Amino acid sequence: MAHDGFDLPPREAMEFDVVVVGAGPAGLAAAIRLKQLAAEAGRELSVVVLEKGSEVGAHILSGAVIDPRGLNRLIPDWKAKGAPVATSVREDRFLVLGPAGKLRLPGFMMPPLMSNHGNYIASLGALCRWLGEEALRLGVEIYPGFAAAEVLYDQAGAVVGVATGDMGLARNGRPKDTFVRGMELKGKYTLIAEGARGSLAKQLIETFRLDRDRCPQKYGIGLKELWQVAPEKHEPGLVQHTFGWPLDNRTGGGSFMYHYGARLVAVGFVVHLDYENPYLSPYDEFQRFKTHPAVRTVLEGGSRIAYGARALTEGGWQSIPKLTFPGGALLGCAAGFMNVPRIKGSHNAMLSGIHAAEAAFAAISAGRAHDRLEAYEKAVREGEIARDLRPVRNAKPLWSRFGTLAGVVLGGIDMWLNTLIPNVGLGVTLAHRKVDYEGLKTTASARPIAYPKPDGVLTFDKLTSVSFSQTSHEEDQPVHLKLADPNIPVAINLPEFDEPAQRYCPAGVYEIVADRDGKPRFQINAQNCVHCKTCDIKDPSQNITWVPPEGGGGPNYAEM
Ligand SMILES: Cc1cc2nc3c(=O)[nH]c(=O)nc-3n(C[C@H](O)[C@H](O)[C@H](O)COP(=O)(O)OP(=O)(O)OC[C@H]3O[C@@H](n4cnc5c(N)ncnc54)[C@H](O)[C@@H]3O)c2cc1C
Ligand code: SF4
């Protein structure tokens, strides 16, 4: 077979009952549930999970306050089995920040669905590692370090599996001595659980037009640091959310700060990717946020342990695409089951994995293969996930239309109405009007933002931060950030938007540098990429496509 002008050997194929792409909460829940069902029925069922991270959990980044309803359903005795989910939420704090001050919202104003009573603070990465062990114990085959790079179709157009990427290709696409051809993993059903803006999910949504008649998906970028704080600053079980400063009223977003474990504080900042100002840098907003007295006082005297970033879905109920295609389905945040005002998606990710597994198992048991798992779609649209997402469906559109302060108040009223008269609320479902990248203004109509210099103690420069994500990629490999037109960054994005990739990328991957003749050149430092997917979403020219690099590359998050 020819590849960039070189002949490559054919791929070997392996057959399974179910192929799962992604070892996050959605994919692992699906794999575990499939094996549980097979064990209950006393039958054999082969399940494989592919994970692009070097190990399960290496690419997982979340808050995380975990609503345990998915875990309860999947492994009811998870506590007795020692799941790493130990800190119960003790207190919820909501603050509106100004440049120096803060206003605490009284708890009684918050709609009950916003309460974290009964939830836990934990590392989602650690939970996924534990789920991975459970899955292995049940006989699931997990292949970390292997990215699913291509969807495989049969002649009728149904999905029959995926192929892993080739390993050992040089930057120019030529096979090196270390070259290993990718494998084909074929299944009766293929479950796509890649998380927000999955690269295969994106193709499948387009191929099968799964988003037809749906609102566009909306996204945010979440940046997170893990700190170990001084003992007197640690309040285990405290969950603090803020909105307001340093973002202006037209820019959606907010922060989280969760105290848990051994003096750990997860501090993070989310910026909605429909922001307008091309000079905005989500990374620098996060650094600036940490200088607020409400945050600084907690972190001072502590040390930063880890850094990372990841996109999250924000479109909610009205943006969920059709979930099934012939031969498989979209699970978790690859479909977009994130509850935006609650900043929670892991419970729905697990529930979707359970529903998909149950539908796939019933179908396989009935002798079916490569058709649509309609029972899965029905379970999501009529079950617990719908009951979680429908009541909050207007929060994000209200925020986008009316700005943060009015949007949060109106969203709160809508959520209260939904609480008092279930499934009614404002009585309408507000649409998302724009795809995120369309919101970006040109520099001619935007105000430059001057960010303070990092102090190296509380605030840091990007490259130092990236070193705290333990990111590594084989350097001599094809660039995994594909430009449809290499001229666009300098010819269009630079004059119109001051090439915003320099600022929205949280890992310093994109730079405009001067060539020897002084001309601007777009440089891609692909080895720094933390796989957040923001460039794929926010590039105003939609010129960048993120594809999986060689398996095992990317961040190596320990406890994110
Ligand atoms: C900053 C931030 C804070 C959050 N806070 C919370 C919170 O407090 N509580 C909460 O419940 N939720 C929270 N969420 C949301 C939560 O993390 C997601 O809803 C959840 O992780 C979705 O699970 P998933 O399994 O669908 O996807 P993911 O967790 O993203 O997992 C997907 C997995 O698939 C792998 N993968 C992707 N593509 C491929 C491929 N092609 N081949 C092989 N492997 C692949 C990835 O490496 C990853 O391991 C937060 C998210 C962010 C970004
Ligand atoms: S290159 Fe893209 S995916 Fe990688 S870190 Fe930067 S914005 Fe995120």
Coordinates of C-alpha atoms and ligand atoms in Angstrom, one line a residue:
M1 CA 0.0 0.0 0.0
A2 CA 1.3 3.5 -0.9
H3 CA 1.7 6.1 1.9
D4 CA 3.2 9.5 1.0
G5 CA 4.9 7.9 -1.9
F6 CA 6.3 4.9 0.1
D7 CA 5.1 1.4 -0.2
L8 CA 3.9 0.1 3.2
P9 CA 3.1 -3.6 4.0
P10 CA -0.5 -4.5 4.5
R11 CA -2.0 -4.3 8.0
E12 CA -2.8 -7.3 10.1
A13 CA -6.3 -7.6 11.4
M14 CA -7.7 -8.8 14.8
E15 CA -11.3 -9.6 15.4
F16 CA -13.3 -8.8 18.5
D17 CA -16.9 -8.6 19.5
V18 CA -16.6 -4.9 20.6
V19 CA -13.8 -2.4 19.9
V20 CA -13.7 0.6 22.3
V21 CA -11.7 3.7 21.4
G22 CA -10.5 5.6 24.5
A23 CA -9.9 4.5 28.1
G24 CA -11.7 7.4 29.8
P25 CA -14.7 6.9 32.1
A26 CA -17.0 6.3 29.2
G27 CA -14.9 3.7 27.4
L28 CA -13.9 1.9 30.5
A29 CA -17.5 1.8 31.8
A30 CA -18.6 0.3 28.5
A31 CA -15.8 -2.3 28.5
I32 CA -16.5 -3.3 32.2
R33 CA -20.3 -3.5 31.7
L34 CA -19.9 -5.6 28.6
K35 CA -17.8 -8.1 30.5
Q36 CA -20.2 -8.1 33.5
L37 CA -23.1 -8.9 31.2
A38 CA -21.1 -11.7 29.5
A39 CA -20.2 -13.2 32.8
E40 CA -23.8 -13.0 34.0
A41 CA -25.0 -14.8 30.8
G42 CA -22.1 -17.3 31.0
R43 CA -20.8 -16.5 27.6
E44 CA -17.6 -15.4 26.0
L45 CA -17.3 -11.9 24.6
S46 CA -14.1 -10.3 23.4
V47 CA -13.6 -6.6 24.2
V48 CA -10.6 -4.4 23.4
V49 CA -9.9 -0.9 24.5
L50 CA -7.4 1.3 22.6
E51 CA -5.8 4.3 24.5
K52 CA -3.5 6.8 22.9
G53 CA -1.9 7.7 26.3
S54 CA 1.2 5.8 27.4
E55 CA -0.9 4.2 30.1
V56 CA -4.6 4.4 31.2
G57 CA -5.1 7.8 32.8
A58 CA -2.1 9.5 31.2
H59 CA -4.3 11.8 29.1
I60 CA -7.1 12.2 31.6
L61 CA -7.6 15.7 32.9
S62 CA -10.6 16.8 34.9
G63 CA -11.6 18.7 38.0
A64 CA -12.9 16.6 39.5
V65 CA -15.9 16.6 41.7
I66 CA -17.4 13.3 40.9
D67 CA -21.2 12.6 41.1
P68 CA -21.0 8.9 41.9
R69 CA -24.2 7.9 40.2
G70 CA -22.4 6.3 37.2
L71 CA -19.9 4.6 39.4
N72 CA -22.7 3.3 41.7
R73 CA -24.4 1.7 38.8
L74 CA -21.2 0.2 37.3
I75 CA -19.5 -1.1 40.5
P76 CA -22.0 -0.8 43.4
D77 CA -19.3 -1.9 45.9
W78 CA -16.6 0.5 44.6
K79 CA -15.9 1.7 48.2
A80 CA -15.2 -1.7 49.5
K81 CA -13.1 -2.5 46.5
G82 CA -10.9 0.5 47.2
A83 CA -11.7 3.0 44.4
P84 CA -9.5 6.1 44.8
V85 CA -12.5 8.3 45.5
A86 CA -12.2 9.2 49.2
T87 CA -12.9 12.9 49.9
S88 CA -16.6 13.7 50.4
V89 CA -17.7 17.2 49.5
R90 CA -18.2 19.1 52.8
E91 CA -18.9 22.6 51.6
D92 CA -19.9 24.4 48.4
R93 CA -18.7 28.0 47.9
F94 CA -19.8 30.2 45.0
L95 CA -18.0 33.5 44.6
V96 CA -18.3 36.4 42.2
L97 CA -14.8 38.0 41.9
G98 CA -13.9 41.6 41.2
P99 CA -10.3 42.8 40.7
A100 CA -9.6 42.7 44.5
G101 CA -12.8 41.8 46.2
K102 CA -15.3 38.9 46.2
L103 CA -19.0 38.4 46.8
R104 CA -20.1 35.1 48.2
L105 CA -23.5 33.9 46.9
P106 CA -25.7 32.5 49.6
G107 CA -26.3 28.8 49.3
F108 CA -30.1 29.1 49.3
M109 CA -29.9 31.1 46.0
M110 CA -28.3 28.2 44.2
P111 CA -30.7 25.7 42.5
P112 CA -30.6 22.4 44.3
L113 CA -29.1 20.6 41.3
M114 CA -25.9 22.7 41.8
S115 CA -25.4 21.3 45.2
N116 CA -22.4 18.9 45.6
H117 CA -23.8 17.2 48.6
G118 CA -23.1 13.4 48.2
N119 CA -20.4 14.0 45.6
Y120 CA -16.6 13.3 45.9
I121 CA -13.4 15.1 45.1
A122 CA -10.9 12.9 43.4
S123 CA -8.5 12.6 40.5
L124 CA -10.4 11.3 37.5
G125 CA -7.1 10.0 36.1
A126 CA -6.5 7.9 39.2
L127 CA -10.1 6.7 39.0
C128 CA -9.6 5.7 35.4
R129 CA -6.4 3.8 36.3
W130 CA -8.4 1.9 38.9
L131 CA -11.3 1.2 36.4
G132 CA -8.6 0.0 34.0
E133 CA -7.5 -2.6 36.5
E134 CA -11.1 -3.7 37.1
A135 CA -11.5 -4.0 33.3
L136 CA -8.3 -6.1 33.0
R137 CA -9.4 -8.3 35.9
L138 CA -12.7 -9.0 33.9
G139 CA -10.7 -10.0 30.8
V140 CA -10.9 -6.8 28.8
E141 CA -7.8 -6.4 26.5
I142 CA -6.4 -2.8 27.0
Y143 CA -3.8 -1.5 24.6
P144 CA -2.3 1.8 26.0
G145 CA 0.1 3.6 23.7
F146 CA -2.0 2.8 20.6
A147 CA -4.0 5.6 19.0
A148 CA -7.0 4.8 16.8
A149 CA -6.1 6.7 13.7
E150 CA -8.6 5.6 11.0
V151 CA -12.2 4.3 10.9
L152 CA -12.7 1.1 8.9
Y153 CA -15.8 0.7 6.8
D154 CA -17.3 -2.2 5.0
Q155 CA -18.6 -2.0 1.4
A156 CA -22.1 -1.0 2.6
G157 CA -20.6 1.9 4.5
A158 CA -21.0 0.4 8.0
V159 CA -18.2 0.9 10.5
V160 CA -16.4 -2.4 11.1
G161 CA -13.5 -1.2 13.4
V162 CA -10.5 1.0 13.5
A163 CA -6.9 1.0 12.5
T164 CA -4.1 2.1 14.9
G165 CA -1.6 4.5 13.5
D166 CA 1.7 3.4 12.0
M167 CA 4.7 3.8 14.4
G168 CA 8.2 4.8 13.4
L169 CA 7.5 7.2 10.5
A170 CA 10.0 10.0 10.1
R171 CA 8.9 13.7 9.9
N172 CA 8.8 13.4 6.1
G173 CA 6.5 10.3 6.3
R174 CA 9.4 7.9 5.4
P175 CA 9.5 4.6 7.4
K176 CA 12.4 4.5 9.9
D177 CA 14.2 1.4 11.2
T178 CA 11.7 1.4 14.0
F179 CA 8.7 1.3 11.7
V180 CA 5.8 -0.8 12.8
R181 CA 2.7 -1.0 10.6
G182 CA -0.7 -0.1 12.4
M183 CA -3.1 -2.9 13.2
E184 CA -6.8 -3.3 12.1
L185 CA -9.1 -4.0 15.1
K186 CA -12.4 -5.2 13.8
G187 CA -15.6 -5.6 15.9
K188 CA -19.3 -6.2 15.6
Y189 CA -19.6 -2.8 17.2
T190 CA -17.1 0.1 17.6
L191 CA -17.7 2.4 20.5
I192 CA -16.1 5.8 20.2
A193 CA -15.2 7.2 23.6
E194 CA -12.5 9.7 22.7
G195 CA -13.7 12.6 24.9
A196 CA -14.3 16.2 23.8
R197 CA -13.6 16.8 20.1
G198 CA -12.5 13.2 19.4
S199 CA -10.6 13.0 16.1
L200 CA -12.5 9.9 14.8
A201 CA -15.8 11.2 16.3
K202 CA -15.4 14.4 14.3
Q203 CA -15.0 12.4 11.1
L204 CA -18.0 10.1 12.0
I205 CA -20.2 13.1 12.8
E206 CA -19.4 14.5 9.4
T207 CA -19.6 11.2 7.4
F208 CA -23.0 10.2 8.9
R209 CA -24.2 13.8 9.3
L210 CA -24.9 13.0 12.9
D211 CA -25.2 16.7 13.8
R212 CA -27.9 17.4 11.2
D213 CA -30.8 19.5 12.7
R214 CA -28.8 19.9 16.0
C215 CA -27.2 23.0 17.4
P216 CA -23.5 23.4 16.9
Q217 CA -21.4 21.8 19.6
K218 CA -19.9 24.4 22.0
Y219 CA -16.6 24.1 23.8
G220 CA -14.5 25.5 26.6
I221 CA -10.8 25.2 27.3
G222 CA -10.1 24.0 30.9
L223 CA -6.6 24.7 32.3
K224 CA -5.7 23.0 35.6
E225 CA -2.8 22.9 38.1
L226 CA -2.5 20.6 41.0
W227 CA -1.0 22.1 44.1
Q228 CA 0.1 20.7 47.4
V229 CA -0.7 23.4 49.9
A230 CA 0.4 24.2 53.5
P231 CA -1.4 22.1 56.0
E232 CA -3.2 25.2 57.6
K233 CA -4.6 26.2 54.2
H234 CA -6.0 22.8 53.4
E235 CA -9.8 22.3 53.9
P236 CA -10.5 18.8 52.7
G237 CA -14.0 18.6 51.0
L238 CA -14.2 22.3 50.1
V239 CA -15.5 23.0 46.6
Q240 CA -15.1 26.6 45.5
H241 CA -16.3 28.0 42.1
T242 CA -16.0 31.5 40.9
F243 CA -17.0 33.6 38.0
G244 CA -16.2 37.2 37.0
W245 CA -12.6 38.6 37.2
P246 CA -10.3 38.4 35.4
L247 CA -12.7 37.7 32.5
D248 CA -14.9 40.6 31.3
N249 CA -18.6 40.3 31.2
R250 CA -18.7 39.3 27.5
T251 CA -16.3 36.4 28.0
G252 CA -17.8 33.2 29.5
G253 CA -15.9 31.1 32.0
G254 CA -15.0 30.6 35.6
S255 CA -12.8 28.8 38.0
F256 CA -12.8 25.8 40.3
M257 CA -10.7 25.0 43.4
Y258 CA -11.2 21.6 45.1
H259 CA -9.4 20.5 48.3
Y260 CA -8.8 16.8 48.7
G261 CA -6.4 14.0 49.4
A262 CA -3.0 14.6 50.9
R263 CA -3.0 18.5 51.1
L264 CA -3.9 18.6 47.4
V265 CA -5.8 21.5 45.8
A266 CA -6.9 21.2 42.2
V267 CA -7.2 24.7 40.8
G268 CA -8.5 25.3 37.4
F269 CA -9.9 27.9 35.0
V270 CA -12.3 27.4 32.1
V271 CA -12.7 29.9 29.3
H272 CA -15.6 29.4 26.9
L273 CA -14.2 29.1 23.4
D274 CA -16.8 31.4 21.9
Y275 CA -14.7 34.3 23.3
E276 CA -14.5 37.3 21.0
N277 CA -11.1 39.0 21.7
P278 CA -8.3 37.5 19.6
Y279 CA -5.8 39.0 22.0
L280 CA -7.2 36.9 24.9
S281 CA -5.0 34.1 26.2
P282 CA -6.8 31.6 28.3
Y283 CA -3.5 30.5 29.8
D284 CA -2.6 34.0 31.0
E285 CA -6.1 34.6 32.3
F286 CA -5.7 31.5 34.4
Q287 CA -2.3 32.7 35.7
R288 CA -3.8 36.1 36.5
F289 CA -6.7 34.6 38.2
K290 CA -4.3 32.9 40.7
T291 CA -3.2 36.3 41.9
H292 CA -6.6 37.1 43.3
P293 CA -6.5 37.3 47.1
A294 CA -9.2 34.5 47.3
V295 CA -6.9 32.2 45.5
R296 CA -3.4 33.5 46.2
T297 CA -3.8 33.1 50.0
V298 CA -4.5 29.4 49.6
L299 CA -1.7 28.6 47.2
E300 CA 1.1 30.8 48.8
G301 CA 3.5 28.6 50.7
G302 CA 2.5 25.6 48.6
S303 CA 4.1 24.0 45.6
R304 CA 2.7 23.2 42.1
I305 CA 2.9 19.6 41.2
A306 CA 1.2 19.4 37.8
Y307 CA -0.2 21.3 34.9
G308 CA -2.4 20.5 31.9
A309 CA -5.3 21.6 29.7
R310 CA -8.2 19.9 27.9
A311 CA -11.2 21.1 26.0
L312 CA -14.6 20.3 27.4
T313 CA -18.0 20.2 25.6
E314 CA -20.5 22.9 26.5
G315 CA -23.3 22.6 24.0
G316 CA -25.4 20.4 26.3
W317 CA -28.7 18.8 25.4
Q318 CA -29.4 20.7 22.2
S319 CA -26.0 20.0 20.7
I320 CA -25.9 16.2 21.2
P321 CA -25.6 14.6 17.8
K322 CA -27.4 11.5 16.7
L323 CA -25.5 8.9 18.8
T324 CA -25.5 5.9 16.6
F325 CA -24.2 5.0 13.1
P326 CA -24.2 1.6 11.4
G327 CA -21.7 -0.4 13.4
G328 CA -21.2 1.8 16.5
A329 CA -21.9 4.7 18.6
L330 CA -20.5 7.9 20.3
L331 CA -20.1 7.8 24.0
G332 CA -19.3 10.3 26.8
C333 CA -17.9 13.7 25.8
A334 CA -17.2 12.5 22.3
A335 CA -21.0 13.0 22.1
G336 CA -21.1 15.9 24.6
F337 CA -22.8 14.8 27.8
M338 CA -21.2 17.5 29.9
N339 CA -23.5 19.3 32.3
V340 CA -22.1 22.8 31.9
P341 CA -23.3 24.7 35.0
R342 CA -22.4 21.7 37.2
I343 CA -19.0 21.4 35.4
K344 CA -19.6 17.7 35.4
G345 CA -19.5 15.1 32.7
S346 CA -17.8 12.0 34.2
H347 CA -21.1 10.6 35.7
N348 CA -22.8 10.9 32.3
A349 CA -19.8 9.5 30.5
M350 CA -20.0 6.4 32.7
L351 CA -23.8 6.1 32.3
S352 CA -23.4 6.4 28.5
G353 CA -20.8 3.6 28.6
I354 CA -23.2 1.4 30.6
H355 CA -26.1 2.1 28.2
A356 CA -24.0 1.5 25.1
A357 CA -22.7 -1.7 26.5
E358 CA -26.2 -3.0 27.4
A359 CA -27.4 -2.2 23.9
A360 CA -24.4 -3.7 22.2
F361 CA -24.6 -6.9 24.3
A362 CA -28.3 -7.3 23.6
A363 CA -27.6 -6.8 19.8
I364 CA -24.7 -9.3 19.8
S365 CA -26.7 -11.8 21.8
A366 CA -29.4 -11.5 19.1
G367 CA -26.9 -12.3 16.4
R368 CA -26.7 -8.7 15.1
A369 CA -23.6 -6.8 14.0
H370 CA -22.7 -3.6 12.2
D371 CA -26.2 -2.0 12.5
R372 CA -27.4 0.9 14.6
L373 CA -27.7 0.5 18.4
E374 CA -31.0 2.3 18.6
A375 CA -31.6 1.0 22.2
Y376 CA -28.6 3.1 23.3
E377 CA -29.9 6.2 21.7
K378 CA -33.3 5.7 23.4
A379 CA -31.7 5.0 26.8
V380 CA -29.8 8.3 26.6
R381 CA -32.6 10.4 25.4
E382 CA -35.2 9.0 27.8
G383 CA -33.1 8.1 30.8
E384 CA -30.9 9.5 33.5
I385 CA -28.6 11.5 31.2
A386 CA -31.6 13.3 29.7
R387 CA -32.9 14.1 33.2
D388 CA -29.5 15.5 34.1
L389 CA -29.0 17.6 30.9
R390 CA -32.5 18.9 30.0
P391 CA -33.0 21.1 33.1
V392 CA -29.8 23.0 32.4
R393 CA -30.1 23.3 28.7
N394 CA -30.6 27.0 28.6
A395 CA -27.7 27.9 31.0
K396 CA -25.1 28.2 28.3
P397 CA -27.2 30.0 25.6
L398 CA -28.3 32.6 28.2
W399 CA -24.7 33.1 29.3
S400 CA -23.6 33.6 25.6
R401 CA -26.5 36.0 24.9
F402 CA -26.6 38.2 28.0
G403 CA -23.1 38.1 29.3
T404 CA -21.8 36.5 32.5
L405 CA -23.7 38.4 35.2
A406 CA -27.2 38.6 33.6
G407 CA -26.7 35.1 32.0
V408 CA -25.8 33.5 35.3
V409 CA -28.9 35.1 37.0
L410 CA -31.2 34.2 34.2
G411 CA -29.7 30.7 34.0
G412 CA -30.3 30.3 37.8
I413 CA -33.9 31.4 37.4
D414 CA -34.4 28.8 34.6
M415 CA -32.8 26.1 36.7
W416 CA -35.0 27.0 39.6
L417 CA -38.1 26.9 37.4
N418 CA -37.0 23.5 36.1
T419 CA -36.6 22.3 39.7
L420 CA -40.0 23.5 40.7
I421 CA -41.9 22.5 37.5
P422 CA -39.7 19.6 36.2
N423 CA -38.9 19.8 32.5
V424 CA -40.6 23.1 32.0
G425 CA -38.3 26.0 33.0
L426 CA -38.6 28.9 30.6
G427 CA -40.7 26.6 28.4
V428 CA -38.3 26.8 25.5
T429 CA -35.0 25.4 24.4
L430 CA -32.7 28.2 23.4
A431 CA -30.4 27.5 20.5
H432 CA -26.7 28.1 20.3
R433 CA -26.3 30.6 17.5
K434 CA -22.7 30.3 16.4
V435 CA -19.9 27.8 16.1
D436 CA -17.2 28.9 18.6
Y437 CA -14.6 30.0 16.0
E438 CA -17.2 32.3 14.3
G439 CA -17.3 34.5 17.5
L440 CA -13.7 35.7 17.1
K441 CA -13.5 39.4 16.2
T442 CA -10.7 40.8 14.1
T443 CA -7.9 42.8 15.8
A444 CA -9.3 46.0 14.2
S445 CA -12.3 45.8 16.5
A446 CA -10.6 44.3 19.6
R447 CA -8.7 45.7 22.6
P448 CA -5.1 44.4 23.2
I449 CA -4.7 42.8 26.6
A450 CA -1.5 43.3 28.6
Y451 CA -0.8 40.3 30.9
P452 CA 1.5 40.6 33.9
K453 CA 4.8 38.8 33.7
P454 CA 4.9 35.5 35.7
D455 CA 6.6 35.6 39.0
G456 CA 7.8 32.0 38.9
V457 CA 6.3 31.3 42.3
L458 CA 2.5 31.6 41.9
T459 CA 2.4 32.3 38.2
F460 CA 4.5 30.7 35.5
D461 CA 5.4 31.0 31.8
K462 CA 3.9 28.5 29.4
L463 CA 6.9 26.4 28.7
T464 CA 7.7 25.9 32.4
S465 CA 4.1 24.8 32.8
V466 CA 4.3 22.4 29.9
S467 CA 7.2 20.7 31.7
F468 CA 4.8 20.0 34.6
S469 CA 2.5 18.0 32.2
Q470 CA 5.4 15.5 31.5
T471 CA 4.6 15.8 27.8
S472 CA 6.8 13.9 25.4
H473 CA 6.5 13.0 21.8
E474 CA 8.9 11.2 19.4
E475 CA 10.3 14.3 17.7
D476 CA 11.0 12.7 14.3
Q477 CA 7.5 11.9 13.3
P478 CA 5.0 13.6 10.9
V479 CA 3.5 16.7 12.5
H480 CA 0.1 15.8 13.9
L481 CA -1.3 19.3 13.6
K482 CA -2.3 19.3 10.0
L483 CA -2.7 22.6 8.1
A484 CA -5.2 22.4 5.2
D485 CA -3.4 25.4 3.7
P486 CA 0.1 26.2 5.1
N487 CA -0.2 29.9 3.9
I488 CA -3.3 30.8 6.0
P489 CA -1.6 31.5 9.3
V490 CA 0.6 34.2 7.9
A491 CA -1.5 35.3 5.0
I492 CA -4.9 35.5 6.8
N493 CA -4.8 34.8 10.5
L494 CA -1.8 37.1 11.2
P495 CA -3.2 40.3 9.7
E496 CA -6.8 39.7 10.7
F497 CA -6.4 38.1 14.2
D498 CA -2.7 38.5 15.1
E499 CA -2.7 34.7 14.7
P500 CA -4.6 33.8 17.8
A501 CA -3.1 30.3 18.0
Q502 CA -0.1 31.9 19.7
R503 CA -2.4 32.7 22.6
Y504 CA -5.2 30.1 22.7
C505 CA -2.8 27.1 22.6
P506 CA -2.0 26.4 26.3
A507 CA 1.3 24.7 25.5
G508 CA 3.1 27.2 23.3
V509 CA 2.9 25.0 20.2
Y510 CA 2.2 27.8 17.7
E511 CA 4.6 30.7 17.2
I512 CA 5.1 33.4 14.7
V513 CA 8.8 33.7 14.2
A514 CA 10.9 35.9 11.9
D515 CA 12.6 34.1 9.1
R516 CA 16.2 34.8 8.1
D517 CA 14.9 37.5 5.7
G518 CA 12.8 38.9 8.5
K519 CA 9.5 37.6 7.1
P520 CA 6.9 36.1 9.5
R521 CA 6.8 32.3 9.6
F522 CA 4.3 30.1 11.4
Q523 CA 6.2 27.5 13.5
I524 CA 4.6 24.4 15.0
N525 CA 6.3 23.0 18.1
A526 CA 4.2 19.8 17.9
Q527 CA 6.2 18.0 20.6
N528 CA 4.7 20.4 23.2
C529 CA 1.1 19.5 22.4
V530 CA -0.9 18.4 25.5
H531 CA -3.8 17.1 23.3
C532 CA -6.3 19.6 24.5
K533 CA -7.8 20.0 20.9
T534 CA -8.4 23.8 21.2
C535 CA -6.7 24.6 17.9
D536 CA -9.0 22.2 16.1
I537 CA -11.9 24.1 17.6
K538 CA -10.9 27.7 17.7
D539 CA -8.8 28.4 14.6
P540 CA -10.8 31.1 12.9
S541 CA -10.0 29.7 9.4
Q542 CA -10.7 26.1 10.5
N543 CA -7.4 25.3 8.9
I544 CA -5.9 23.1 11.7
T545 CA -6.9 19.5 12.1
W546 CA -5.6 17.6 15.1
V547 CA -4.8 14.0 14.3
P548 CA -3.4 11.5 16.8
P549 CA 0.4 11.5 16.9
E550 CA 2.3 8.2 17.4
G551 CA 0.7 6.3 20.2
G552 CA 2.1 6.9 23.7
G553 CA 3.0 10.5 22.9
G554 CA 1.4 13.4 24.7
P555 CA 1.1 14.4 28.3
N556 CA 1.8 11.9 31.1
Y557 CA -0.5 13.1 33.8
A558 CA -0.1 11.3 37.0
E559 CA -3.1 12.5 39.0
M560 CA -5.1 14.9 36.9
Ligands
LIG1 C1 -10.8 21.3 33.3 C2 -11.9 20.3 33.4 C3 -12.6 20.1 34.6 C4 -13.6 19.2 34.7 N1 -14.3 19.0 35.9 C5 -15.1 18.0 36.0 C6 -15.6 17.7 37.3 O1 -15.3 18.3 38.3 N2 -16.5 16.6 37.4 C7 -16.9 15.9 36.3 O2 -17.7 15.0 36.5 N3 -16.4 16.2 35.1 C8 -15.6 17.2 34.9 N4 -15.0 17.5 33.7 C9 -15.5 16.7 32.5 C10 -15.0 15.3 32.5 O3 -13.6 15.3 32.6 C11 -15.5 14.7 31.2 O4 -16.9 14.7 31.2 C12 -15.0 13.2 31.2 O5 -13.7 13.1 31.3 C13 -15.5 12.6 29.9 O6 -15.1 11.2 29.8 P1 -14.9 10.5 28.4 O7 -14.6 9.1 28.8 O8 -16.0 10.8 27.5 O9 -13.6 11.2 27.8 P2 -12.1 11.5 28.4 O10 -12.1 11.5 29.8 O11 -11.6 12.7 27.6 O12 -11.3 10.2 27.9 C14 -11.1 9.9 26.6 C15 -9.9 9.0 26.5 O13 -9.8 8.6 25.1 C16 -8.5 8.6 24.7 N5 -8.5 8.9 23.3 C17 -9.0 9.9 22.6 N6 -8.8 9.7 21.3 C18 -8.3 8.5 21.1 C19 -7.9 7.8 19.9 N7 -8.1 8.3 18.7 N8 -7.3 6.6 20.1 C20 -7.0 6.1 21.4 N9 -7.4 6.8 22.5 C21 -8.0 8.0 22.4 C22 -7.9 9.8 25.5 O14 -6.5 9.8 25.5 C23 -8.6 9.6 26.8 O15 -7.8 8.8 27.7 C24 -14.0 18.4 33.6 C25 -13.3 18.6 32.3 C26 -12.3 19.5 32.3 C27 -11.5 19.6 31.0
SF4_2 S1 -1.5 22.2 19.6 FE1 -3.7 22.3 19.7 S2 -4.2 20.4 20.8 FE2 -2.1 20.7 21.1 S3 -1.9 21.8 23.0 FE3 -2.0 23.4 21.4 S4 -4.1 23.9 21.2 FE4 -4.0 22.0 22.4

